[in-house]
PDB file of C-alpha atoms in Angstrom:
ATOM      1  CA  MET A   1     -54.960  21.824  31.479  1.00  0.00           C
ATOM      2  CA  THR A   2     -52.257  21.250  34.180  1.00  0.00           C
ATOM      3  CA  ARG A   3     -52.603  23.114  37.379  1.00  0.00           C
ATOM      4  CA  PRO A   4     -50.108  25.515  38.230  1.00  0.00           C
ATOM      5  CA  LYS A   5     -47.283  24.458  41.125  1.00  0.00           C
ATOM      6  CA  PRO A   6     -47.249  25.973  44.217  1.00  0.00           C
ATOM      7  CA  LEU A   7     -44.436  28.322  44.715  1.00  0.00           C
ATOM      8  CA  ALA A   8     -43.037  26.375  47.711  1.00  0.00           C
ATOM      9  CA  SER A   9     -42.809  23.537  45.308  1.00  0.00           C
ATOM     10  CA  ARG A  10     -40.741  25.405  43.006  1.00  0.00           C
ATOM     11  CA  ALA A  11     -38.878  26.818  45.611  1.00  0.00           C
ATOM     12  CA  ARG A  12     -37.879  23.563  46.922  1.00  0.00           C
ATOM     13  CA  TRP A  13     -37.169  21.974  43.369  1.00  0.00           C
ATOM     14  CA  ALA A  14     -34.885  25.258  42.830  1.00  0.00           C
ATOM     15  CA  ASN A  15     -32.889  24.260  45.993  1.00  0.00           C
ATOM     16  CA  GLN A  16     -32.554  20.774  45.445  1.00  0.00           C
ATOM     17  CA  PRO A  17     -32.894  19.986  41.534  1.00  0.00           C
ATOM     18  CA  GLU A  18     -31.351  16.411  41.943  1.00  0.00           C
ATOM     19  CA  PRO A  19     -34.295  13.867  42.619  1.00  0.00           C
ATOM     20  CA  ARG A  20     -34.097  11.622  45.301  1.00  0.00           C
ATOM     21  CA  SER A  21     -33.096   7.815  45.073  1.00  0.00           C
ATOM     22  CA  ARG A  22     -35.852   5.707  44.132  1.00  0.00           C
ATOM     23  CA  ARG A  23     -33.880   2.347  44.519  1.00  0.00           C
ATOM     24  CA  PRO A  24     -35.433  -0.066  47.022  1.00  0.00           C
ATOM     25  CA  HIS A  25     -33.992  -0.668  50.225  1.00  0.00           C
ATOM     26  CA  ARG A  26     -34.387  -4.314  50.054  1.00  0.00           C
ATOM     27  CA  VAL A  27     -33.198  -5.309  46.418  1.00  0.00           C
ATOM     28  CA  ARG A  28     -34.040  -9.023  45.379  1.00  0.00           C
ATOM     29  CA  ARG A  29     -31.050 -11.245  45.449  1.00  0.00           C
ATOM     30  CA  ALA A  30     -29.955 -13.738  43.005  1.00  0.00           C
ATOM     31  CA  GLN A  31     -31.870 -16.927  42.323  1.00  0.00           C
ATOM     32  CA  TRP A  32     -29.042 -19.073  40.875  1.00  0.00           C
ATOM     33  CA  SER A  33     -26.581 -21.309  42.351  1.00  0.00           C
ATOM     34  CA  PRO A  34     -22.751 -20.722  42.820  1.00  0.00           C
ATOM     35  CA  ALA A  35     -22.547 -24.070  40.992  1.00  0.00           C
ATOM     36  CA  LEU A  36     -24.429 -22.715  38.000  1.00  0.00           C
ATOM     37  CA  ALA A  37     -22.789 -19.516  38.149  1.00  0.00           C
ATOM     38  CA  GLN A  38     -19.347 -21.518  38.054  1.00  0.00           C
ATOM     39  CA  ALA A  39     -20.661 -23.645  35.007  1.00  0.00           C
ATOM     40  CA  VAL A  40     -21.505 -20.261  32.821  1.00  0.00           C
ATOM     41  CA  GLU A  41     -18.150 -19.021  33.880  1.00  0.00           C
ATOM     42  CA  GLU A  42     -16.197 -21.907  32.688  1.00  0.00           C
ATOM     43  CA  LEU A  43     -18.237 -22.341  29.327  1.00  0.00           C
ATOM     44  CA  ARG A  44     -18.048 -18.806  28.357  1.00  0.00           C
ATOM     45  CA  GLY A  45     -14.280 -19.063  29.257  1.00  0.00           C
ATOM     46  CA  ASP A  46     -14.030 -21.973  26.462  1.00  0.00           C
ATOM     47  CA  ASN A  47     -16.053 -20.309  24.120  1.00  0.00           C
ATOM     48  CA  PRO A  48     -15.445 -16.459  24.596  1.00  0.00           C
ATOM     49  CA  MET A  49     -17.881 -15.666  21.633  1.00  0.00           C
ATOM     50  CA  TRP A  50     -20.961 -17.553  22.411  1.00  0.00           C
ATOM     51  CA  GLY A  51     -24.119 -15.881  23.897  1.00  0.00           C
ATOM     52  CA  LYS A  52     -26.606 -16.696  26.420  1.00  0.00           C
ATOM     53  CA  ARG A  53     -28.670 -18.979  24.018  1.00  0.00           C
ATOM     54  CA  LYS A  54     -25.995 -21.382  23.332  1.00  0.00           C
ATOM     55  CA  LEU A  55     -24.862 -21.642  26.754  1.00  0.00           C
ATOM     56  CA  ALA A  56     -28.003 -22.506  27.937  1.00  0.00           C
ATOM     57  CA  TRP A  57     -28.814 -24.855  25.835  1.00  0.00           C
ATOM     58  CA  LEU A  58     -25.319 -26.597  26.603  1.00  0.00           C
ATOM     59  CA  ILE A  59     -26.369 -26.456  30.493  1.00  0.00           C
ATOM     60  CA  ARG A  60     -29.598 -27.916  29.696  1.00  0.00           C
ATOM     61  CA  ARG A  61     -28.097 -30.877  27.752  1.00  0.00           C
ATOM     62  CA  GLU A  62     -26.086 -31.477  31.172  1.00  0.00           C
ATOM     63  CA  GLY A  63     -29.541 -31.999  32.848  1.00  0.00           C
ATOM     64  CA  VAL A  64     -29.703 -28.540  34.542  1.00  0.00           C
ATOM     65  CA  ALA A  65     -32.767 -27.100  34.146  1.00  0.00           C
ATOM     66  CA  VAL A  66     -31.939 -23.295  33.472  1.00  0.00           C
ATOM     67  CA  SER A  67     -33.517 -20.561  31.468  1.00  0.00           C
ATOM     68  CA  THR A  68     -31.697 -18.382  28.785  1.00  0.00           C
ATOM     69  CA  SER A  69     -33.019 -15.333  30.619  1.00  0.00           C
ATOM     70  CA  THR A  70     -31.305 -16.693  33.670  1.00  0.00           C
ATOM     71  CA  VAL A  71     -27.857 -17.424  32.267  1.00  0.00           C
ATOM     72  CA  GLY A  72     -28.373 -13.983  30.501  1.00  0.00           C
ATOM     73  CA  ARG A  73     -28.371 -12.404  33.979  1.00  0.00           C
ATOM     74  CA  ILE A  74     -25.341 -14.380  35.242  1.00  0.00           C
ATOM     75  CA  LEU A  75     -23.336 -13.402  32.225  1.00  0.00           C
ATOM     76  CA  THR A  76     -24.206  -9.716  32.813  1.00  0.00           C
ATOM     77  CA  SER A  77     -22.938 -10.200  36.698  1.00  0.00           C
ATOM     78  CA  LEU A  78     -19.863 -11.830  35.450  1.00  0.00           C
ATOM     79  CA  MET A  79     -19.124  -8.883  33.085  1.00  0.00           C
ATOM     80  CA  GLN A  80     -19.931  -6.080  35.779  1.00  0.00           C
ATOM     81  CA  ARG A  81     -17.478  -8.222  38.140  1.00  0.00           C
ATOM     82  CA  GLY A  82     -14.731  -8.223  35.242  1.00  0.00           C
ATOM     83  CA  LEU A  83     -14.849 -11.964  35.183  1.00  0.00           C
ATOM     84  CA  VAL A  84     -16.161 -12.361  31.565  1.00  0.00           C
ATOM     85  CA  THR A  85     -15.375  -9.922  28.600  1.00  0.00           C
ATOM     86  CA  PRO A  86     -18.204  -8.975  26.581  1.00  0.00           C
ATOM     87  CA  VAL A  87     -18.188  -9.924  22.627  1.00  0.00           C
ATOM     88  CA  PRO A  88     -18.000  -6.573  21.478  1.00  0.00           C
ATOM     89  CA  THR A  89     -14.654  -6.191  22.851  1.00  0.00           C
ATOM     90  CA  LEU A  90     -13.333  -9.201  21.421  1.00  0.00           C
ATOM     91  CA  ARG A  91     -14.476  -8.325  18.029  1.00  0.00           C
ATOM     92  CA  ARG A  92     -12.871  -4.878  18.112  1.00  0.00           C
ATOM     93  CA  LYS A  93      -9.633  -4.600  15.956  1.00  0.00           C
ATOM     94  CA  PRO A  94      -6.538  -3.415  18.251  1.00  0.00           C
ATOM     95  CA  GLY A  95      -5.895   0.307  17.671  1.00  0.00           C
ATOM     96  CA  GLY A  96      -9.322   1.492  17.354  1.00  0.00           C
ATOM     97  CA  ARG A  97     -10.763   2.881  14.326  1.00  0.00           C
ATOM     98  CA  ARG A  98      -8.571   5.835  12.852  1.00  0.00           C
ATOM     99  CA  PHE A  99     -10.640   8.915  11.061  1.00  0.00           C
ATOM    100  CA  ARG A 100      -8.947  11.664   8.827  1.00  0.00           C
ATOM    101  CA  LEU A 101     -10.152  14.827   9.985  1.00  0.00           C
ATOM    102  CA  VAL A 102      -9.503  18.092   8.115  1.00  0.00           C
ATOM    103  CA  GLY A 103      -9.881  20.502  11.134  1.00  0.00           C
ATOM    104  CA  LYS A 104      -9.693  19.103  14.802  1.00  0.00           C
ATOM    105  CA  ARG A 105     -13.304  20.376  16.455  1.00  0.00           C
ATOM    106  CA  TYR A 106     -13.755  21.101  19.920  1.00  0.00           C
ATOM    107  CA  ALA A 107     -16.964  18.780  20.116  1.00  0.00           C
ATOM    108  CA  ARG A 108     -16.657  15.178  20.193  1.00  0.00           C
ATOM    109  CA  ARG A 109     -18.564  12.017  19.905  1.00  0.00           C
ATOM    110  CA  LEU A 110     -21.101  11.127  22.866  1.00  0.00           C
ATOM    111  CA  PRO A 111     -19.531   8.077  24.568  1.00  0.00           C
ATOM    112  CA  LYS A 112     -21.632   4.853  24.212  1.00  0.00           C
ATOM    113  CA  GLY A 113     -23.751   4.426  27.473  1.00  0.00           C
ATOM    114  CA  LEU A 114     -23.332   7.844  29.124  1.00  0.00           C
ATOM    115  CA  LYS A 115     -26.070   9.030  30.925  1.00  0.00           C
ATOM    116  CA  PRO A 116     -26.313  12.056  33.145  1.00  0.00           C
ATOM    117  CA  LYS A 117     -26.372  11.161  36.736  1.00  0.00           C
ATOM    118  CA  TRP A 118     -26.661  14.597  38.516  1.00  0.00           C
ATOM    119  CA  PRO A 119     -28.005  18.025  37.453  1.00  0.00           C
ATOM    120  CA  GLY A 120     -25.914  19.949  34.870  1.00  0.00           C
ATOM    121  CA  GLN A 121     -23.838  17.259  33.995  1.00  0.00           C
ATOM    122  CA  ILE A 122     -25.486  16.909  30.238  1.00  0.00           C
ATOM    123  CA  VAL A 123     -27.514  19.696  29.381  1.00  0.00           C
ATOM    124  CA  GLN A 124     -29.341  19.314  25.818  1.00  0.00           C
ATOM    125  CA  ILE A 125     -29.854  22.140  23.783  1.00  0.00           C
ATOM    126  CA  ASP A 126     -31.641  22.346  20.230  1.00  0.00           C
ATOM    127  CA  THR A 127     -33.573  24.303  18.038  1.00  0.00           C
ATOM    128  CA  VAL A 128     -36.960  24.151  16.408  1.00  0.00           C
ATOM    129  CA  PHE A 129     -38.984  26.674  13.970  1.00  0.00           C
ATOM    130  CA  VAL A 130     -41.793  28.301  15.001  1.00  0.00           C
ATOM    131  CA  ASN A 131     -44.419  29.705  12.327  1.00  0.00           C
ATOM    132  CA  LEU A 132     -46.226  32.607  13.628  1.00  0.00           C
ATOM    133  CA  ALA A 133     -47.636  33.608  10.254  1.00  0.00           C
ATOM    134  CA  PRO A 134     -47.485  32.683   6.487  1.00  0.00           C
ATOM    135  CA  GLY A 135     -43.975  33.258   5.525  1.00  0.00           C
ATOM    136  CA  LYS A 136     -43.084  34.591   9.164  1.00  0.00           C
ATOM    137  CA  ALA A 137     -40.871  32.091  11.287  1.00  0.00           C
ATOM    138  CA  VAL A 138     -38.828  32.334  14.286  1.00  0.00           C
ATOM    139  CA  LYS A 139     -35.957  29.949  15.769  1.00  0.00           C
ATOM    140  CA  HIS A 140     -36.961  28.670  19.300  1.00  0.00           C
ATOM    141  CA  PHE A 141     -34.012  27.468  21.355  1.00  0.00           C
ATOM    142  CA  THR A 142     -34.540  25.212  24.303  1.00  0.00           C
ATOM    143  CA  ALA A 143     -31.884  23.891  26.813  1.00  0.00           C
ATOM    144  CA  TYR A 144     -33.379  20.871  29.035  1.00  0.00           C
ATOM    145  CA  ASP A 145     -31.628  19.210  31.837  1.00  0.00           C
ATOM    146  CA  PRO A 146     -32.984  15.391  32.004  1.00  0.00           C
ATOM    147  CA  VAL A 147     -32.224  15.058  35.407  1.00  0.00           C
ATOM    148  CA  ALA A 148     -33.504  18.178  37.516  1.00  0.00           C
ATOM    149  CA  LYS A 149     -36.252  18.788  34.527  1.00  0.00           C
ATOM    150  CA  TRP A 150     -35.151  22.261  34.294  1.00  0.00           C
ATOM    151  CA  THR A 151     -36.028  24.107  31.210  1.00  0.00           C
ATOM    152  CA  VAL A 152     -34.518  27.495  29.673  1.00  0.00           C
ATOM    153  CA  ALA A 153     -35.773  28.902  26.508  1.00  0.00           C
ATOM    154  CA  GLY A 154     -34.940  31.837  24.180  1.00  0.00           C
ATOM    155  CA  ILE A 155     -36.191  33.105  20.654  1.00  0.00           C
ATOM    156  CA  ALA A 156     -34.168  34.453  17.937  1.00  0.00           C
ATOM    157  CA  GLY A 157     -34.699  35.475  14.323  1.00  0.00           C
ATOM    158  CA  ARG A 158     -32.246  33.024  13.003  1.00  0.00           C
ATOM    159  CA  ALA A 159     -30.378  30.281  13.930  1.00  0.00           C
ATOM    160  CA  THR A 160     -26.563  31.241  14.054  1.00  0.00           C
ATOM    161  CA  ALA A 161     -23.572  30.339  15.940  1.00  0.00           C
ATOM    162  CA  ASP A 162     -23.103  33.763  17.472  1.00  0.00           C
ATOM    163  CA  LEU A 163     -27.090  33.722  18.625  1.00  0.00           C
ATOM    164  CA  ALA A 164     -26.508  30.280  20.013  1.00  0.00           C
ATOM    165  CA  ALA A 165     -23.311  31.547  22.222  1.00  0.00           C
ATOM    166  CA  ARG A 166     -25.419  34.209  23.626  1.00  0.00           C
ATOM    167  CA  PHE A 167     -28.474  31.719  24.416  1.00  0.00           C
ATOM    168  CA  LEU A 168     -25.626  29.654  26.136  1.00  0.00           C
ATOM    169  CA  ASP A 169     -24.619  32.654  28.282  1.00  0.00           C
ATOM    170  CA  LYS A 170     -28.165  32.610  29.245  1.00  0.00           C
ATOM    171  CA  VAL A 171     -28.592  29.043  30.284  1.00  0.00           C
ATOM    172  CA  LEU A 172     -25.546  29.246  32.438  1.00  0.00           C
ATOM    173  CA  ARG A 173     -26.930  32.373  34.104  1.00  0.00           C
ATOM    174  CA  GLN A 174     -30.582  31.126  34.682  1.00  0.00           C
ATOM    175  CA  MET A 175     -29.708  27.491  35.765  1.00  0.00           C
ATOM    176  CA  PRO A 176     -29.680  27.219  39.513  1.00  0.00           C
ATOM    177  CA  PHE A 177     -26.899  24.824  39.242  1.00  0.00           C
ATOM    178  CA  LYS A 178     -23.407  24.351  37.643  1.00  0.00           C
ATOM    179  CA  VAL A 179     -23.231  23.334  34.031  1.00  0.00           C
ATOM    180  CA  SER A 180     -20.130  21.099  33.043  1.00  0.00           C
ATOM    181  CA  GLY A 181     -21.516  19.625  29.857  1.00  0.00           C
ATOM    182  CA  ILE A 182     -23.697  20.238  26.616  1.00  0.00           C
ATOM    183  CA  GLN A 183     -25.227  17.922  24.075  1.00  0.00           C
ATOM    184  CA  VAL A 184     -26.685  19.282  20.805  1.00  0.00           C
ATOM    185  CA  ASP A 185     -27.551  17.621  17.519  1.00  0.00           C
ATOM    186  CA  GLY A 186     -24.604  18.776  15.344  1.00  0.00           C
ATOM    187  CA  GLY A 187     -26.208  21.500  13.744  1.00  0.00           C
ATOM    188  CA  SER A 188     -24.289  24.274  11.968  1.00  0.00           C
ATOM    189  CA  GLU A 189     -25.468  26.510  14.561  1.00  0.00           C
ATOM    190  CA  PHE A 190     -23.594  24.657  17.081  1.00  0.00           C
ATOM    191  CA  MET A 191     -20.307  25.078  15.478  1.00  0.00           C
ATOM    192  CA  ALA A 192     -17.832  28.041  15.393  1.00  0.00           C
ATOM    193  CA  GLY A 193     -18.631  30.391  17.965  1.00  0.00           C
ATOM    194  CA  PHE A 194     -20.727  28.175  20.279  1.00  0.00           C
ATOM    195  CA  GLU A 195     -18.019  25.697  20.254  1.00  0.00           C
ATOM    196  CA  GLN A 196     -15.409  28.654  21.304  1.00  0.00           C
ATOM    197  CA  ALA A 197     -18.130  29.744  23.893  1.00  0.00           C
ATOM    198  CA  CYS A 198     -18.122  26.226  25.266  1.00  0.00           C
ATOM    199  CA  ARG A 199     -14.216  26.119  25.268  1.00  0.00           C
ATOM    200  CA  GLN A 200     -14.144  29.487  27.016  1.00  0.00           C
ATOM    201  CA  ASN A 201     -16.605  28.340  29.816  1.00  0.00           C
ATOM    202  CA  LYS A 202     -14.523  24.963  30.027  1.00  0.00           C
ATOM    203  CA  LEU A 203     -17.740  23.020  29.066  1.00  0.00           C
ATOM    204  CA  ASP A 204     -17.889  19.528  27.632  1.00  0.00           C
ATOM    205  CA  LEU A 205     -19.354  19.667  24.051  1.00  0.00           C
ATOM    206  CA  PHE A 206     -20.922  16.121  22.856  1.00  0.00           C
ATOM    207  CA  VAL A 207     -22.238  15.288  19.484  1.00  0.00           C
ATOM    208  CA  PRO A 208     -24.436  12.275  19.248  1.00  0.00           C
ATOM    209  CA  PRO A 209     -23.442   9.599  16.763  1.00  0.00           C
ATOM    210  CA  PRO A 210     -25.490   9.767  13.137  1.00  0.00           C
ATOM    211  CA  LYS A 211     -28.897   8.210  12.839  1.00  0.00           C
ATOM    212  CA  ARG A 212     -29.342   8.020  16.688  1.00  0.00           C
ATOM    213  CA  PRO A 213     -32.564   9.954  17.449  1.00  0.00           C
ATOM    214  CA  GLN A 214     -33.281   8.311  20.426  1.00  0.00           C
ATOM    215  CA  LEU A 215     -30.292   9.902  22.041  1.00  0.00           C
ATOM    216  CA  THR A 216     -32.431  13.483  21.868  1.00  0.00           C
ATOM    217  CA  ASP A 217     -35.675  12.202  22.337  1.00  0.00           C
ATOM    218  CA  VAL A 218     -36.182  13.986  25.875  1.00  0.00           C
ATOM    219  CA  ILE A 219     -35.816  17.322  24.441  1.00  0.00           C
ATOM    220  CA  ASP A 220     -38.007  16.645  21.239  1.00  0.00           C
ATOM    221  CA  LYS A 221     -40.642  15.621  23.623  1.00  0.00           C
ATOM    222  CA  SER A 222     -40.081  18.783  25.720  1.00  0.00           C
ATOM    223  CA  PHE A 223     -40.841  20.719  22.526  1.00  0.00           C
ATOM    224  CA  LEU A 224     -44.168  18.692  22.093  1.00  0.00           C
ATOM    225  CA  ILE A 225     -45.304  19.423  25.355  1.00  0.00           C
ATOM    226  CA  GLY A 226     -44.496  22.988  25.057  1.00  0.00           C
ATOM    227  CA  PHE A 227     -46.653  23.223  21.814  1.00  0.00           C
ATOM    228  CA  ALA A 228     -49.392  21.465  23.293  1.00  0.00           C
ATOM    229  CA  ILE A 229     -49.734  23.746  26.306  1.00  0.00           C
ATOM    230  CA  PHE A 230     -49.405  26.679  24.181  1.00  0.00           C
ATOM    231  CA  SER A 231     -51.981  25.416  21.822  1.00  0.00           C
ATOM    232  CA  CYS A 232     -54.403  24.534  24.751  1.00  0.00           C
ATOM    233  CA  CYS A 233     -53.967  28.198  26.193  1.00  0.00           C
ATOM    234  CA  ALA A 234     -54.232  29.725  22.917  1.00  0.00           C
ATOM    235  CA  TRP A 235     -57.621  27.731  22.446  1.00  0.00           C
ATOM    236  CA  VAL A 236     -59.037  28.528  25.812  1.00  0.00           C
ATOM    237  CA  THR A 237     -58.205  32.228  25.248  1.00  0.00           C
ATOM    238  CA  ALA A 238     -60.063  32.192  21.779  1.00  0.00           C
ATOM    239  CA  TRP A 239     -62.754  30.004  23.349  1.00  0.00           C
ATOM    240  CA  ARG A 240     -63.649  32.719  26.124  1.00  0.00           C
ATOM    241  CA  ARG A 241     -63.316  35.335  23.696  1.00  0.00           C
ATOM    242  CA  ALA A 242     -66.168  34.039  21.288  1.00  0.00           C
ATOM    243  CA  GLY A 243     -68.017  33.203  24.530  1.00  0.00           C
ATOM    244  CA  SER A 244     -67.746  37.262  25.647  1.00  0.00           C
ATOM    245  CA  GLU A 245     -69.014  38.194  22.080  1.00  0.00           C
ATOM    246  CA  VAL A 246     -71.860  35.994  21.968  1.00  0.00           C
ATOM    247  CA  ARG A 247     -73.058  37.175  25.162  1.00  0.00           C
ATOM    248  CA  ALA A 248     -72.670  40.883  23.932  1.00  0.00           C
ATOM    249  CA  LEU A 249     -74.915  40.133  21.317  1.00  0.00           C
ATOM    250  CA  PRO A 250     -78.911  40.555  21.633  1.00  0.00           C
ATOM    251  CA  ARG A 251     -80.958  37.879  23.204  1.00  0.00           C
ATOM    252  CA  SER A 252     -83.228  37.916  20.524  1.00  0.00           C
ATOM    253  CA  LEU A 253     -80.601  36.588  17.901  1.00  0.00           C
ATOM    254  CA  TYR A 254     -79.374  33.262  20.362  1.00  0.00           C
ATOM    255  CA  SER A 255     -82.216  32.812  22.799  1.00  0.00           C
ATOM    256  CA  ARG A 256     -84.073  30.371  20.211  1.00  0.00           C
ATOM    257  CA  PHE A 257     -80.925  27.770  20.274  1.00  0.00           C
TER     258      PHE A 257
END
């Protein structure tokens, strides 16, 4: 079992939920020469749809020893500096995609590559069924901040939009930092009243694209960790209870074993 954390550590985490930077003080410098970077930039300008493998083959044909990974790193550096246009941007049709919506929702699609950088930027909320007994189940609401590692949980008999809105109020009260964004999985309990609550609290509501479970894997792992801890606690409690019952039996019943 995991040892409980000291109260001083919990208070320090609550006062400073944002983790410290782990970036090294001395970053590794680029190993390629300016001439090689210039050659890759010129070849990519002549062939804007070619990737690192074709460009590396062309450079090696000129007698320069370079690996495919190095050409990929050079292309990434050029894209970050704005000297090279990424291929998906060139393949995208002008005007973007057009969708026919019956009713405009407050929730919007999670932008590609958006990751939270400070506590409260994007708090993930999800629900899961918990079976207490055969034929009896409850809904377990969980809100998790992936930056501060802060969790708020709640129990409800059903998963409705009104109950989800009440849980959102609980999250805003118990989080030790300001919440500015919410990410949900697009379930029916996160529509109607829940979207209205997000609008009233001026929160950004994001929904991941379909068939992208990796965007909500953090909160799913928190469910598994919570169930594992609950199961371990229940197993230890049952084992202690069984041990106390065995010790209460007469010695003649278990002394031979």
